[in-house]
Amino acid sequence: MFDDKVRELPTLRWAMVGGGKGSQIGYAHRCGATRDGLFRLVAGAFDIDPQRGREFGVKLGVLPERCYDNYQTMFALESKRDDGINVVSIATPNSTHYEITKCALLAGIHVVCEKPVTFTLKEAEELKAIAKDHGLILGVMYGYSGFQMVHQARSLVQNNLLGEIRVINMQFAHGFHSQEVELNDPGAKWRMNPNISGPTYVLGDIGTHAFYLGQLITGLAVKKLCCSRQSFVKSRAPLEDNAHVMMHFENGAVGMLWASAVNAGSMHQQKIRVVGEKASIEWWDERPNQLIYEEQGKPSQVLERGMGYLDSHDDAISSDRIGAGHAEGFFESWANVYARFAVVINAANANDWQTVNATWFPDVDAGIEGVRWLERCVESADNDEKWVAYRE
Amino acid sequence: MFDDKVRELPTLRWAMVGGGKGSQIGYAHRCGATRDGLFRLVAGAFDIDPQRGREFGVKLGVLPERCYDNYQTMFALESKRDDGINVVSIATPNSTHYEITKCALLAGIHVVCEKPVTFTLKEAEELKAIAKDHGLILGVMYGYSGFQMVHQARSLVQNNLLGEIRVINMQFAHGFHSQEVELNDPGAKWRMNPNISGPTYVLGDIGTHAFYLGQLITGLAVKKLCCSRQSFVKSRAPLEDNAHVMMHFENGAVGMLWASAVNAGSMHQQKIRVVGEKASIEWWDERPNQLIYEEQGKPSQVLERGMGYLDSHDDAISSDRIGAGHAEGFFESWANVYARFAVVINAANANDWQTVNATWFPDVDAGIEGVRWLERCVESADNDEKWVAYRE
Amino acid sequence: MFDDKVRELPTLRWAMVGGGKGSQIGYAHRCGATRDGLFRLVAGAFDIDPQRGREFGVKLGVLPERCYDNYQTMFALESKRDDGINVVSIATPNSTHYEITKCALLAGIHVVCEKPVTFTLKEAEELKAIAKDHGLILGVMYGYSGFQMVHQARSLVQNNLLGEIRVINMQFAHGFHSQEVELNDPGAKWRMNPNISGPTYVLGDIGTHAFYLGQLITGLAVKKLCCSRQSFVKSRAPLEDNAHVMMHFENGAVGMLWASAVNAGSMHQQKIRVVGEKASIEWWDERPNQLIYEEQGKPSQVLERGMGYLDSHDDAISSDRIGAGHAEGFFESWANVYARFAVVINAANANDWQTVNATWFPDVDAGIEGVRWLERCVESADNDEKWVAYRE
Amino acid sequence: MFDDKVRELPTLRWAMVGGGKGSQIGYAHRCGATRDGLFRLVAGAFDIDPQRGREFGVKLGVLPERCYDNYQTMFALESKRDDGINVVSIATPNSTHYEITKCALLAGIHVVCEKPVTFTLKEAEELKAIAKDHGLILGVMYGYSGFQMVHQARSLVQNNLLGEIRVINMQFAHGFHSQEVELNDPGAKWRMNPNISGPTYVLGDIGTHAFYLGQLITGLAVKKLCCSRQSFVKSRAPLEDNAHVMMHFENGAVGMLWASAVNAGSMHQQKIRVVGEKASIEWWDERPNQLIYEEQGKPSQVLERGMGYLDSHDDAISSDRIGAGHAEGFFESWANVYARFAVVINAANANDWQTVNATWFPDVDAGIEGVRWLERCVESADNDEKWVAYRE
Ligand SMILES: NC(=O)c1ccc[n+]([C@@H]2O[C@H](COP(=O)([O-])OP(=O)(O)OC[C@H]3O[C@@H](n4cnc5c(N)ncnc54)[C@H](O)[C@@H]3O)[C@@H](O)[C@H]2O)c1
Ligand SMILES: NC(=O)c1ccc[n+]([C@@H]2O[C@H](COP(=O)([O-])OP(=O)(O)OC[C@H]3O[C@@H](n4cnc5c(N)ncnc54)[C@H](O)[C@@H]3O)[C@@H](O)[C@H]2O)c1
Ligand SMILES: NC(=O)c1ccc[n+]([C@@H]2O[C@H](COP(=O)([O-])OP(=O)(O)OC[C@H]3O[C@@H](n4cnc5c(N)ncnc54)[C@H](O)[C@@H]3O)[C@@H](O)[C@H]2O)c1
Ligand SMILES: NC(=O)c1ccc[n+]([C@@H]2O[C@H](COP(=O)([O-])OP(=O)(O)OC[C@H]3O[C@@H](n4cnc5c(N)ncnc54)[C@H](O)[C@@H]3O)[C@@H](O)[C@H]2O)c1
């Protein structure tokens, strides 16, 4: 069990920017990071409103003097303390990711940044370079990537049980924004604003999750793509609330991705199906403990988390917190990702780059590919939905 | 119950071309047509091999002298008999549909033709004109269109329970041809041969079914499309064994269709999901007695065939043969379609065109749209997968 | 494919008693019997109302003179005709089964009787003896027993893939009679009347189906049982609309059966789960093309009708009418059972008792066990729900 | 959201007895208790092996001097400290629960005890009395009772949406002990030993969970029951690895419970179905975010955690940690239960018994009923499976 090994690691001193009171994803970060005692929350600039942020931080057990008015102050002061933070998680709206991440890295602090990591590819590459120069980890919070069955899927592909990959179909399509709910929902509102959200809405907000899972499982590079996006709620233009993307991959495989916030009645429907010449696999985030494995000509199989037949040599697969049959969920996935961050941050602190390189975690390259994919989708969608090459 | 009314209709004298011993779909035609006593099989040219066809016909109870060597002779002789056939079903490989249908119509015989009805749009339009001139019915065997829950879906759309339609996603993607099985399977072999199959394989073989269901349910016209097709088993080129089609519809809706014969491990996965501004519906041909209806913000509902809450004023919905709960299947769908054919053929015989026009059945226009869609898909796929307008 | 072989058989001249206009199950008999050309409907006493029965029969294509006023006349006259009926199906309310069956057998006519075959064990044994004396087949219409995946389940048990059987849980529990619907539904009304229905309602009406499937799949004899039955709609007393039965089997296995007509909201929920020391199987009549096979410590498998991995040496399993993936249903199951009746009746006619004995079909012994089980259930339920030995 | 309110509560000083290194359920307690900052682990007697327990505790961040050799010492010393523990969770094998709980209560410490709370009813009643005398909370860790959809089920029953309850079917039936795995699995081994496990194995180990959920949802008292239990792996006798229990409830409802550890291939299959005169509900612990709600004559509905249509006035239902659609799981359920314990313990500390009484939590009465039910099951099973009255 992965956790047993990582539990020996030193606890990291951890801060958050954003994720304040009432925020959507702050709680998930705190649950994920602290779950195994690997991160201890000791500082924060939790809120755009400093006062509210401080009150919130204190309730979380952070010392008042380490609840900062803004991230700049926090990074400046913390980086001078002996017991200053090692790592910060950034859970603010998209437009701020680049600046905050850069500021943290320049202060010598490891970063876990929310997705999408920046608005442009250029910015993302720049952050990567800074992180590298300073010997720092820059992780990106693809929170679904900690599910064990996603890694089992990846392992089946890597062990060639599917044969050559032919088709990758991905989707993340909920219905919660079928109507103009942003009128009364600030958490939705900024997502429809290109200044804050960036050049996309559903593609960057949720499509990028499904895309990353497809990438993580198959490892296949996109060759070209064609994207069509719509603003079914008109006031959302130019940002889309629905998009279809057709893709060709370098190895000759093809695929589709459907991202939507207007898929009325659907909860999430994040599903990844990978079809190989011998078998297919399918994973669904609402039934995350199961993985369908279908060998052509054989009965379809339902693989279950925690079972002995899984590829248990892979830490990511065997990170069970409770026996098979019990429903693990979203928060365990996040904790698994954070455990990986702890491994690589501790390794980086020890200058052990071999471990960093040998350890899977959603790294800055994953973030860069996410941004590249969004850029290409927009380029296609906004140019008569023509096909565009994925790399220049 | 629909059946009660139609059972009063005179029995039609019916013949088949093709559908002989060992054929894939001949049995379905015979089951569907004879199920309710509306068609009686009295003649046939069942096989490319006349001797085998005759033996087979006799076993089916057809008089030896009405088991013909070929369709030309059959149409010529039967059209002269007082008790000659009223209608013929054509269940031969695709390349022959046009000729045989034309020959039958010119002999004054109603036709139920397999899909795709012709290779080209021009031919399909020609057949339509001939049928019209002769006052004959030309039906196309979209066999899945008889499922009651498909009609319930259509009714929900028509009654505006979904609101404006936004997204139509369709798929029919099995895995039976993941390998080059045609080497030992004649029924698969001709499908990979453009001379017999026509300009497409999976698009015309199965994609067209899902497309028709989408059309039937929503009634929305395609505006433009972009198609990507592949021959994952190389020897199948130029015919595709996998295709993705992106579509825009006239009302602003968008959609995707995935057709595949290499979706390893999948049985059928023919699924239609229609998303409206208020609700979505989803139907799956492997669970045909259920229809998912999901109103945004309400619990997802599972509608069941045979229940009192369905739109029972619609004949097509209330054609139950057995109470709710019992699994009806593929053959009941075919029988429902054939019952509709019986209605319109009898009406045409009585020169009652009002009934013909008021009755839903998969007609030649459905066949024409199927061929048009295939032409456009090929045009797109074979021109760098560019977008093409649906109508010239 | 089973059908190919049986299609060579001579067509049997067939009649019905009951199953008239508006009856619940008459259509299923006609569909099942005539589906493969093995039975031709040539006579009938279709209705308690002779006039209505005659009109109905004529519409079905039966000659007016062979639409009889009552079964007595029919058996008397038909048994004298050269082209008289070979076999009759009895689809009347339960109270009449014994008399009608006896009358038919004494007239030298094979019988397919609806379940439950009689009210008492004694009567059932008597019918068996008469059939035997006259060299006649007496089949019982357990219509779910023709589903191919039920036979695959049986084959898995017989081939010891489950190991020793430990638990057999069965249920058939719908909700259609949650309220006192019999006030306005004659087809429900007689079922609540002990004079017509017999000593039980749901146990005999539906529980017996699930019980038979359990018996068919496992072949295990009941040793003792304990039954609790209720009349949740009070006016139904003494007949039950809900019952639970606990059973011990001769080999040490145990089991439960739940039969209900007040399982609000449920369609059928007829499910059979058989647990062995190595693996379990589960079948559900609303998803009849699938069989779950779960080997302990391995991924759960979904077996699909029509696939090459099934035990195709067994005729009952390989009776596909259409390729895998297409939904077969209730009517195919009935046709499969009737095809078996055709095999054994033709064999009996040819005095080939070896074939009769070697062929599986739901025979009078199945009917007898059904009645015995009902007798024991009532004995237990009506004696303080005590345990009773299954055989005296 | 429940959590927001409870997060204001003072953090409780918490200890564990048992739940040491490699234990099955210790991690779940720690996750559940600490999840919301309501409990802080400050002491423990984690292991039967004091040295191993101390090492383990220190790794968890407990001061070495508060890692005690045994619970007696812990309670004695901690109860004297100003900053001594407020509450202890007991996660040791069953045989020790009574002694440890009693010892803790007598030392004035609140207790969360694992189930079954004692071996005998008498002991359980005694513990209740002691708790009451000392003004202490005695909670029982029915960990599945924190799932929000279980409380939605309860609310639907209480709001009479089902009408009078008629049938309650419960099961918890996994297959992990189909073979004699206890030979190599100490965590399984003690469960088969009556001296440690108590008078039952599967009934007390898992059946009691399903029984409690049934009780929690319906609130119906058992009137009489009949139990049959088996030791399919012979060496387990007299303890059962499979059991069926038939029950009558005071209001006239009936029910079944199936508990098994030999249900080969099954993961958990903990399911509760409650049937009322108007509607049924069904919940499954492997899909815990969904609740099926089936009104007779209407489409079946799937209710989802987190949605606005749920009974959000009920704290237990609205304790979402993340938006609807995301999979919450087992650990959230435990955290929800522990949050309730925090509420009542804090209330008890403040002498606010009104809050204690108004707050749902799995209390000692739930534990007592669990033990009573086990006693009655054994009484029945070991006396020829006769019916026994639930209360004397
Ligand atoms: N990985 C996932 O599954 C997932 C899910 C949801 C959101 N996200 C991402 O997380 C980020 C936050 O999304 P959210 O939905 O939680 O947003 P939110 O609007 O609910 O919360 C944003 C929080 O950031 C704070 N904030 C804003 N600007 C700040 C600043 N300059 N300094 C300090 N705090 C600041 C706000 O006060 C608020 O507390 C986004 O980038 C989003 O894409 C990821
Ligand atoms: N609607 C559906 O669901 C469905 C399913 C399968 C096939 N089809 C269509 O049905 C048609 C037949 O397909 P199939 O799979 O049954 O093919 P098949 O190869 O299995 O059978 C074709 C039959 O036609 C006979 N035949 C060929 N040429 C003939 C001729 N000139 N005259 C008389 N008989 C001739 C053959 O002898 C054979 O019996 C195709 O157009 C196919 O697209 C439709
Ligand atoms: N195998 C199954 O799945 C299944 C399903 C439903 C019914 N059944 C059984 O079938 C039998 C009939 O049930 P039903 O629901 O169709 O009943 P029903 O009341 O709907 O129909 C009974 C029919 O029998 C006719 N009839 C009655 N007495 C007659 C007589 N003496 N002579 C001629 N005709 C007579 C009636 O006129 C009517 O047409 C019952 O025994 C029932 O248990 C079996
Ligand atoms: N609520 C649930 O879902 C659930 C699940 C599993 C177990 N349980 C219950 O939890 C309890 C523990 O079960 P488990 O599977 O974790 O057992 P386990 O055998 O895996 O672990 C027992 C732990 O208790 C320790 N221990 C034993 N005696 C002790 C003593 N006298 N003092 C201190 N520590 C002692 C052991 O060293 C070990 O760490 C049982 O009562 C069981 O019924 C409940």
PDB file of N, CA, C and O in Angstrom, chain A residues 166 169 175 178-179 228 232 244 248 256 262-265 273 275 277 280 296 385 387, chain B residues 166 169 175 178-179 228 232 244 248 256 258 262-265 273 275 277 280 296 385 387:
ATOM      1  N   ARG A 166      -6.603   2.534 -31.147  1.00  0.00           N
ATOM      2  CA  ARG A 166      -7.281   3.018 -32.354  1.00  0.00           C
ATOM      3  C   ARG A 166      -8.195   4.215 -32.105  1.00  0.00           C
ATOM      4  O   ARG A 166      -8.260   5.115 -32.918  1.00  0.00           O
ATOM      5  N   ASN A 169     -12.215   8.030 -26.976  1.00  0.00           N
ATOM      6  CA  ASN A 169     -13.366   8.915 -26.842  1.00  0.00           C
ATOM      7  C   ASN A 169     -13.466   9.385 -25.407  1.00  0.00           C
ATOM      8  O   ASN A 169     -13.378   8.587 -24.474  1.00  0.00           O
ATOM      9  N   GLY A 175     -25.018  19.138 -16.807  1.00  0.00           N
ATOM     10  CA  GLY A 175     -26.118  19.978 -17.260  1.00  0.00           C
ATOM     11  C   GLY A 175     -26.419  21.147 -16.339  1.00  0.00           C
ATOM     12  O   GLY A 175     -27.436  21.830 -16.529  1.00  0.00           O
ATOM     13  N   SER A 178     -27.399  24.619 -17.829  1.00  0.00           N
ATOM     14  CA  SER A 178     -28.339  24.620 -18.960  1.00  0.00           C
ATOM     15  C   SER A 178     -29.069  25.953 -19.071  1.00  0.00           C
ATOM     16  O   SER A 178     -29.445  26.376 -20.149  1.00  0.00           O
ATOM     17  N   GLN A 179     -29.301  26.568 -17.928  1.00  0.00           N
ATOM     18  CA  GLN A 179     -29.901  27.900 -17.923  1.00  0.00           C
ATOM     19  C   GLN A 179     -28.848  28.919 -17.491  1.00  0.00           C
ATOM     20  O   GLN A 179     -27.741  28.549 -17.105  1.00  0.00           O
ATOM     21  N   SER A 228     -15.442  22.457 -32.489  1.00  0.00           N
ATOM     22  CA  SER A 228     -16.650  23.247 -32.712  1.00  0.00           C
ATOM     23  C   SER A 228     -17.180  23.617 -31.341  1.00  0.00           C
ATOM     24  O   SER A 228     -17.387  22.741 -30.488  1.00  0.00           O
ATOM     25  N   PHE A 232     -24.691  28.172 -26.049  1.00  0.00           N
ATOM     26  CA  PHE A 232     -26.139  27.975 -26.154  1.00  0.00           C
ATOM     27  C   PHE A 232     -26.885  29.003 -25.317  1.00  0.00           C
ATOM     28  O   PHE A 232     -27.960  29.445 -25.694  1.00  0.00           O
ATOM     29  N   HIS A 244     -17.443  20.152 -29.095  1.00  0.00           N
ATOM     30  CA  HIS A 244     -17.003  18.835 -29.576  1.00  0.00           C
ATOM     31  C   HIS A 244     -15.627  19.020 -30.220  1.00  0.00           C
ATOM     32  O   HIS A 244     -15.427  19.958 -30.984  1.00  0.00           O
ATOM     33  N   HIS A 248      -6.870  13.637 -34.214  1.00  0.00           N
ATOM     34  CA  HIS A 248      -6.045  12.550 -34.725  1.00  0.00           C
ATOM     35  C   HIS A 248      -4.800  12.493 -33.855  1.00  0.00           C
ATOM     36  O   HIS A 248      -4.272  13.531 -33.461  1.00  0.00           O
ATOM     37  N   MET A 256     -12.556  11.603 -30.062  1.00  0.00           N
ATOM     38  CA  MET A 256     -13.537  12.660 -29.869  1.00  0.00           C
ATOM     39  C   MET A 256     -13.507  13.079 -28.420  1.00  0.00           C
ATOM     40  O   MET A 256     -13.296  12.245 -27.544  1.00  0.00           O
ATOM     41  N   VAL A 262     -24.222  22.131 -20.606  1.00  0.00           N
ATOM     42  CA  VAL A 262     -25.657  22.245 -20.903  1.00  0.00           C
ATOM     43  C   VAL A 262     -26.258  20.888 -21.257  1.00  0.00           C
ATOM     44  O   VAL A 262     -27.285  20.806 -21.923  1.00  0.00           O
ATOM     45  N   ASN A 263     -25.602  19.821 -20.786  1.00  0.00           N
ATOM     46  CA  ASN A 263     -26.087  18.460 -21.039  1.00  0.00           C
ATOM     47  C   ASN A 263     -27.177  18.175 -20.014  1.00  0.00           C
ATOM     48  O   ASN A 263     -26.982  17.435 -19.037  1.00  0.00           O
ATOM     49  N   ALA A 264     -28.337  18.755 -20.267  1.00  0.00           N
ATOM     50  CA  ALA A 264     -29.419  18.797 -19.274  1.00  0.00           C
ATOM     51  C   ALA A 264     -29.642  17.442 -18.592  1.00  0.00           C
ATOM     52  O   ALA A 264     -29.764  16.412 -19.242  1.00  0.00           O
ATOM     53  N   GLY A 265     -29.705  17.482 -17.278  1.00  0.00           N
ATOM     54  CA  GLY A 265     -30.040  16.290 -16.513  1.00  0.00           C
ATOM     55  C   GLY A 265     -28.846  15.428 -16.161  1.00  0.00           C
ATOM     56  O   GLY A 265     -28.963  14.518 -15.345  1.00  0.00           O
ATOM     57  N   ARG A 273     -13.218   6.251 -22.937  1.00  0.00           N
ATOM     58  CA  ARG A 273     -13.179   4.920 -23.549  1.00  0.00           C
ATOM     59  C   ARG A 273     -11.988   4.852 -24.480  1.00  0.00           C
ATOM     60  O   ARG A 273     -11.853   5.697 -25.376  1.00  0.00           O
ATOM     61  N   VAL A 275     -10.089   2.372 -27.137  1.00  0.00           N
ATOM     62  CA  VAL A 275     -10.307   1.175 -27.944  1.00  0.00           C
ATOM     63  C   VAL A 275      -8.988   0.763 -28.588  1.00  0.00           C
ATOM     64  O   VAL A 275      -8.352   1.566 -29.283  1.00  0.00           O
ATOM     65  N   GLU A 277      -6.755  -2.589 -30.638  1.00  0.00           N
ATOM     66  CA  GLU A 277      -7.072  -3.617 -31.632  1.00  0.00           C
ATOM     67  C   GLU A 277      -7.536  -4.922 -30.982  1.00  0.00           C
ATOM     68  O   GLU A 277      -8.212  -5.716 -31.616  1.00  0.00           O
ATOM     69  N   SER A 280     -10.901  -3.047 -25.280  1.00  0.00           N
ATOM     70  CA  SER A 280     -11.226  -1.671 -24.915  1.00  0.00           C
ATOM     71  C   SER A 280     -11.302  -1.554 -23.402  1.00  0.00           C
ATOM     72  O   SER A 280     -11.535  -2.544 -22.701  1.00  0.00           O
ATOM     73  N   GLN A 296     -12.193  -8.242 -27.140  1.00  0.00           N
ATOM     74  CA  GLN A 296     -13.080  -8.675 -28.222  1.00  0.00           C
ATOM     75  C   GLN A 296     -13.235 -10.202 -28.216  1.00  0.00           C
ATOM     76  O   GLN A 296     -12.253 -10.924 -28.152  1.00  0.00           O
ATOM     77  N   GLU A 385     -13.927  26.327 -37.697  1.00  0.00           N
ATOM     78  CA  GLU A 385     -13.843  24.927 -37.255  1.00  0.00           C
ATOM     79  C   GLU A 385     -12.959  24.103 -38.171  1.00  0.00           C
ATOM     80  O   GLU A 385     -13.211  22.913 -38.417  1.00  0.00           O
ATOM     81  N   TRP A 387      -9.416  22.203 -39.352  1.00  0.00           N
ATOM     82  CA  TRP A 387      -8.428  21.354 -38.685  1.00  0.00           C
ATOM     83  C   TRP A 387      -7.159  22.165 -38.455  1.00  0.00           C
ATOM     84  O   TRP A 387      -6.710  22.899 -39.348  1.00  0.00           O
TER      85      TRP A 387
ATOM     86  N   ARG B 166     -30.398  21.120 -28.481  1.00  0.00           N
ATOM     87  CA  ARG B 166     -29.052  21.691 -28.554  1.00  0.00           C
ATOM     88  C   ARG B 166     -27.998  20.708 -29.058  1.00  0.00           C
ATOM     89  O   ARG B 166     -27.113  21.078 -29.811  1.00  0.00           O
ATOM     90  N   ASN B 169     -26.210  13.432 -29.922  1.00  0.00           N
ATOM     91  CA  ASN B 169     -25.065  12.524 -30.048  1.00  0.00           C
ATOM     92  C   ASN B 169     -25.578  11.122 -30.343  1.00  0.00           C
ATOM     93  O   ASN B 169     -26.494  10.633 -29.696  1.00  0.00           O
ATOM     94  N   GLY B 175     -17.679  -4.267 -31.990  1.00  0.00           N
ATOM     95  CA  GLY B 175     -16.272  -4.646 -32.120  1.00  0.00           C
ATOM     96  C   GLY B 175     -16.034  -5.921 -32.911  1.00  0.00           C
ATOM     97  O   GLY B 175     -14.911  -6.432 -32.940  1.00  0.00           O
ATOM     98  N   SER B 178     -12.987  -6.194 -35.337  1.00  0.00           N
ATOM     99  CA  SER B 178     -11.709  -5.658 -34.859  1.00  0.00           C
ATOM    100  C   SER B 178     -10.542  -6.305 -35.585  1.00  0.00           C
ATOM    101  O   SER B 178      -9.501  -5.688 -35.788  1.00  0.00           O
ATOM    102  N   GLN B 179     -10.715  -7.559 -35.943  1.00  0.00           N
ATOM    103  CA  GLN B 179      -9.699  -8.246 -36.728  1.00  0.00           C
ATOM    104  C   GLN B 179     -10.243  -8.467 -38.141  1.00  0.00           C
ATOM    105  O   GLN B 179     -11.410  -8.201 -38.411  1.00  0.00           O
ATOM    106  N   SER B 228     -14.550  12.077 -40.472  1.00  0.00           N
ATOM    107  CA  SER B 228     -13.213  11.480 -40.483  1.00  0.00           C
ATOM    108  C   SER B 228     -13.414   9.974 -40.470  1.00  0.00           C
ATOM    109  O   SER B 228     -14.121   9.454 -39.599  1.00  0.00           O
ATOM    110  N   PHE B 232      -8.898   0.791 -40.050  1.00  0.00           N
ATOM    111  CA  PHE B 232      -7.893   0.304 -39.098  1.00  0.00           C
ATOM    112  C   PHE B 232      -7.353  -1.058 -39.526  1.00  0.00           C
ATOM    113  O   PHE B 232      -6.192  -1.352 -39.315  1.00  0.00           O
ATOM    114  N   HIS B 244     -15.985   9.079 -37.354  1.00  0.00           N
ATOM    115  CA  HIS B 244     -16.618  10.086 -36.505  1.00  0.00           C
ATOM    116  C   HIS B 244     -17.163  11.166 -37.423  1.00  0.00           C
ATOM    117  O   HIS B 244     -16.470  11.607 -38.335  1.00  0.00           O
ATOM    118  N   HIS B 248     -23.651  20.086 -37.757  1.00  0.00           N
ATOM    119  CA  HIS B 248     -24.454  21.226 -37.318  1.00  0.00           C
ATOM    120  C   HIS B 248     -25.841  21.050 -37.922  1.00  0.00           C
ATOM    121  O   HIS B 248     -25.963  20.619 -39.078  1.00  0.00           O
ATOM    122  N   MET B 256     -22.735  14.737 -32.823  1.00  0.00           N
ATOM    123  CA  MET B 256     -21.667  13.813 -33.181  1.00  0.00           C
ATOM    124  C   MET B 256     -22.272  12.469 -33.514  1.00  0.00           C
ATOM    125  O   MET B 256     -23.281  12.085 -32.900  1.00  0.00           O
ATOM    126  N   TRP B 258     -20.742   8.455 -33.971  1.00  0.00           N
ATOM    127  CA  TRP B 258     -19.601   7.539 -34.015  1.00  0.00           C
ATOM    128  C   TRP B 258     -20.107   6.198 -34.540  1.00  0.00           C
ATOM    129  O   TRP B 258     -21.014   5.614 -33.955  1.00  0.00           O
ATOM    130  N   VAL B 262     -14.858  -1.674 -35.075  1.00  0.00           N
ATOM    131  CA  VAL B 262     -13.624  -2.092 -34.392  1.00  0.00           C
ATOM    132  C   VAL B 262     -13.616  -1.620 -32.942  1.00  0.00           C
ATOM    133  O   VAL B 262     -12.552  -1.500 -32.337  1.00  0.00           O
ATOM    134  N   ASN B 263     -14.792  -1.386 -32.386  1.00  0.00           N
ATOM    135  CA  ASN B 263     -14.902  -0.963 -30.994  1.00  0.00           C
ATOM    136  C   ASN B 263     -14.815  -2.215 -30.123  1.00  0.00           C
ATOM    137  O   ASN B 263     -15.816  -2.716 -29.579  1.00  0.00           O
ATOM    138  N   ALA B 264     -13.595  -2.710 -29.993  1.00  0.00           N
ATOM    139  CA  ALA B 264     -13.348  -4.035 -29.405  1.00  0.00           C
ATOM    140  C   ALA B 264     -14.150  -4.278 -28.135  1.00  0.00           C
ATOM    141  O   ALA B 264     -14.177  -3.446 -27.231  1.00  0.00           O
ATOM    142  N   GLY B 265     -14.797  -5.419 -28.079  1.00  0.00           N
ATOM    143  CA  GLY B 265     -15.503  -5.840 -26.883  1.00  0.00           C
ATOM    144  C   GLY B 265     -16.926  -5.326 -26.784  1.00  0.00           C
ATOM    145  O   GLY B 265     -17.684  -5.777 -25.935  1.00  0.00           O
ATOM    146  N   ARG B 273     -28.475  10.145 -27.785  1.00  0.00           N
ATOM    147  CA  ARG B 273     -28.748  11.093 -26.700  1.00  0.00           C
ATOM    148  C   ARG B 273     -29.126  12.433 -27.315  1.00  0.00           C
ATOM    149  O   ARG B 273     -28.378  12.974 -28.135  1.00  0.00           O
ATOM    150  N   VAL B 275     -30.164  16.294 -26.340  1.00  0.00           N
ATOM    151  CA  VAL B 275     -30.094  17.260 -25.243  1.00  0.00           C
ATOM    152  C   VAL B 275     -30.869  18.511 -25.635  1.00  0.00           C
ATOM    153  O   VAL B 275     -30.589  19.109 -26.679  1.00  0.00           O
ATOM    154  N   GLU B 277     -32.827  22.268 -24.081  1.00  0.00           N
ATOM    155  CA  GLU B 277     -32.510  23.292 -23.078  1.00  0.00           C
ATOM    156  C   GLU B 277     -33.109  22.958 -21.709  1.00  0.00           C
ATOM    157  O   GLU B 277     -32.634  23.436 -20.691  1.00  0.00           O
ATOM    158  N   SER B 280     -32.966  16.093 -21.288  1.00  0.00           N
ATOM    159  CA  SER B 280     -32.321  15.206 -22.256  1.00  0.00           C
ATOM    160  C   SER B 280     -33.037  13.861 -22.260  1.00  0.00           C
ATOM    161  O   SER B 280     -33.691  13.491 -21.284  1.00  0.00           O
ATOM    162  N   GLN B 296     -33.329  18.757 -16.278  1.00  0.00           N
ATOM    163  CA  GLN B 296     -32.299  19.413 -15.470  1.00  0.00           C
ATOM    164  C   GLN B 296     -32.862  19.821 -14.112  1.00  0.00           C
ATOM    165  O   GLN B 296     -33.933  20.432 -14.054  1.00  0.00           O
ATOM    166  N   GLU B 385     -11.123  15.897 -44.725  1.00  0.00           N
ATOM    167  CA  GLU B 385     -12.033  15.998 -43.585  1.00  0.00           C
ATOM    168  C   GLU B 385     -12.545  17.417 -43.387  1.00  0.00           C
ATOM    169  O   GLU B 385     -12.754  17.871 -42.253  1.00  0.00           O
ATOM    170  N   TRP B 387     -15.264  20.570 -43.740  1.00  0.00           N
ATOM    171  CA  TRP B 387     -16.699  20.714 -43.547  1.00  0.00           C
ATOM    172  C   TRP B 387     -17.378  20.829 -44.910  1.00  0.00           C
ATOM    173  O   TRP B 387     -16.892  21.531 -45.805  1.00  0.00           O
TER     174      TRP B 387
END
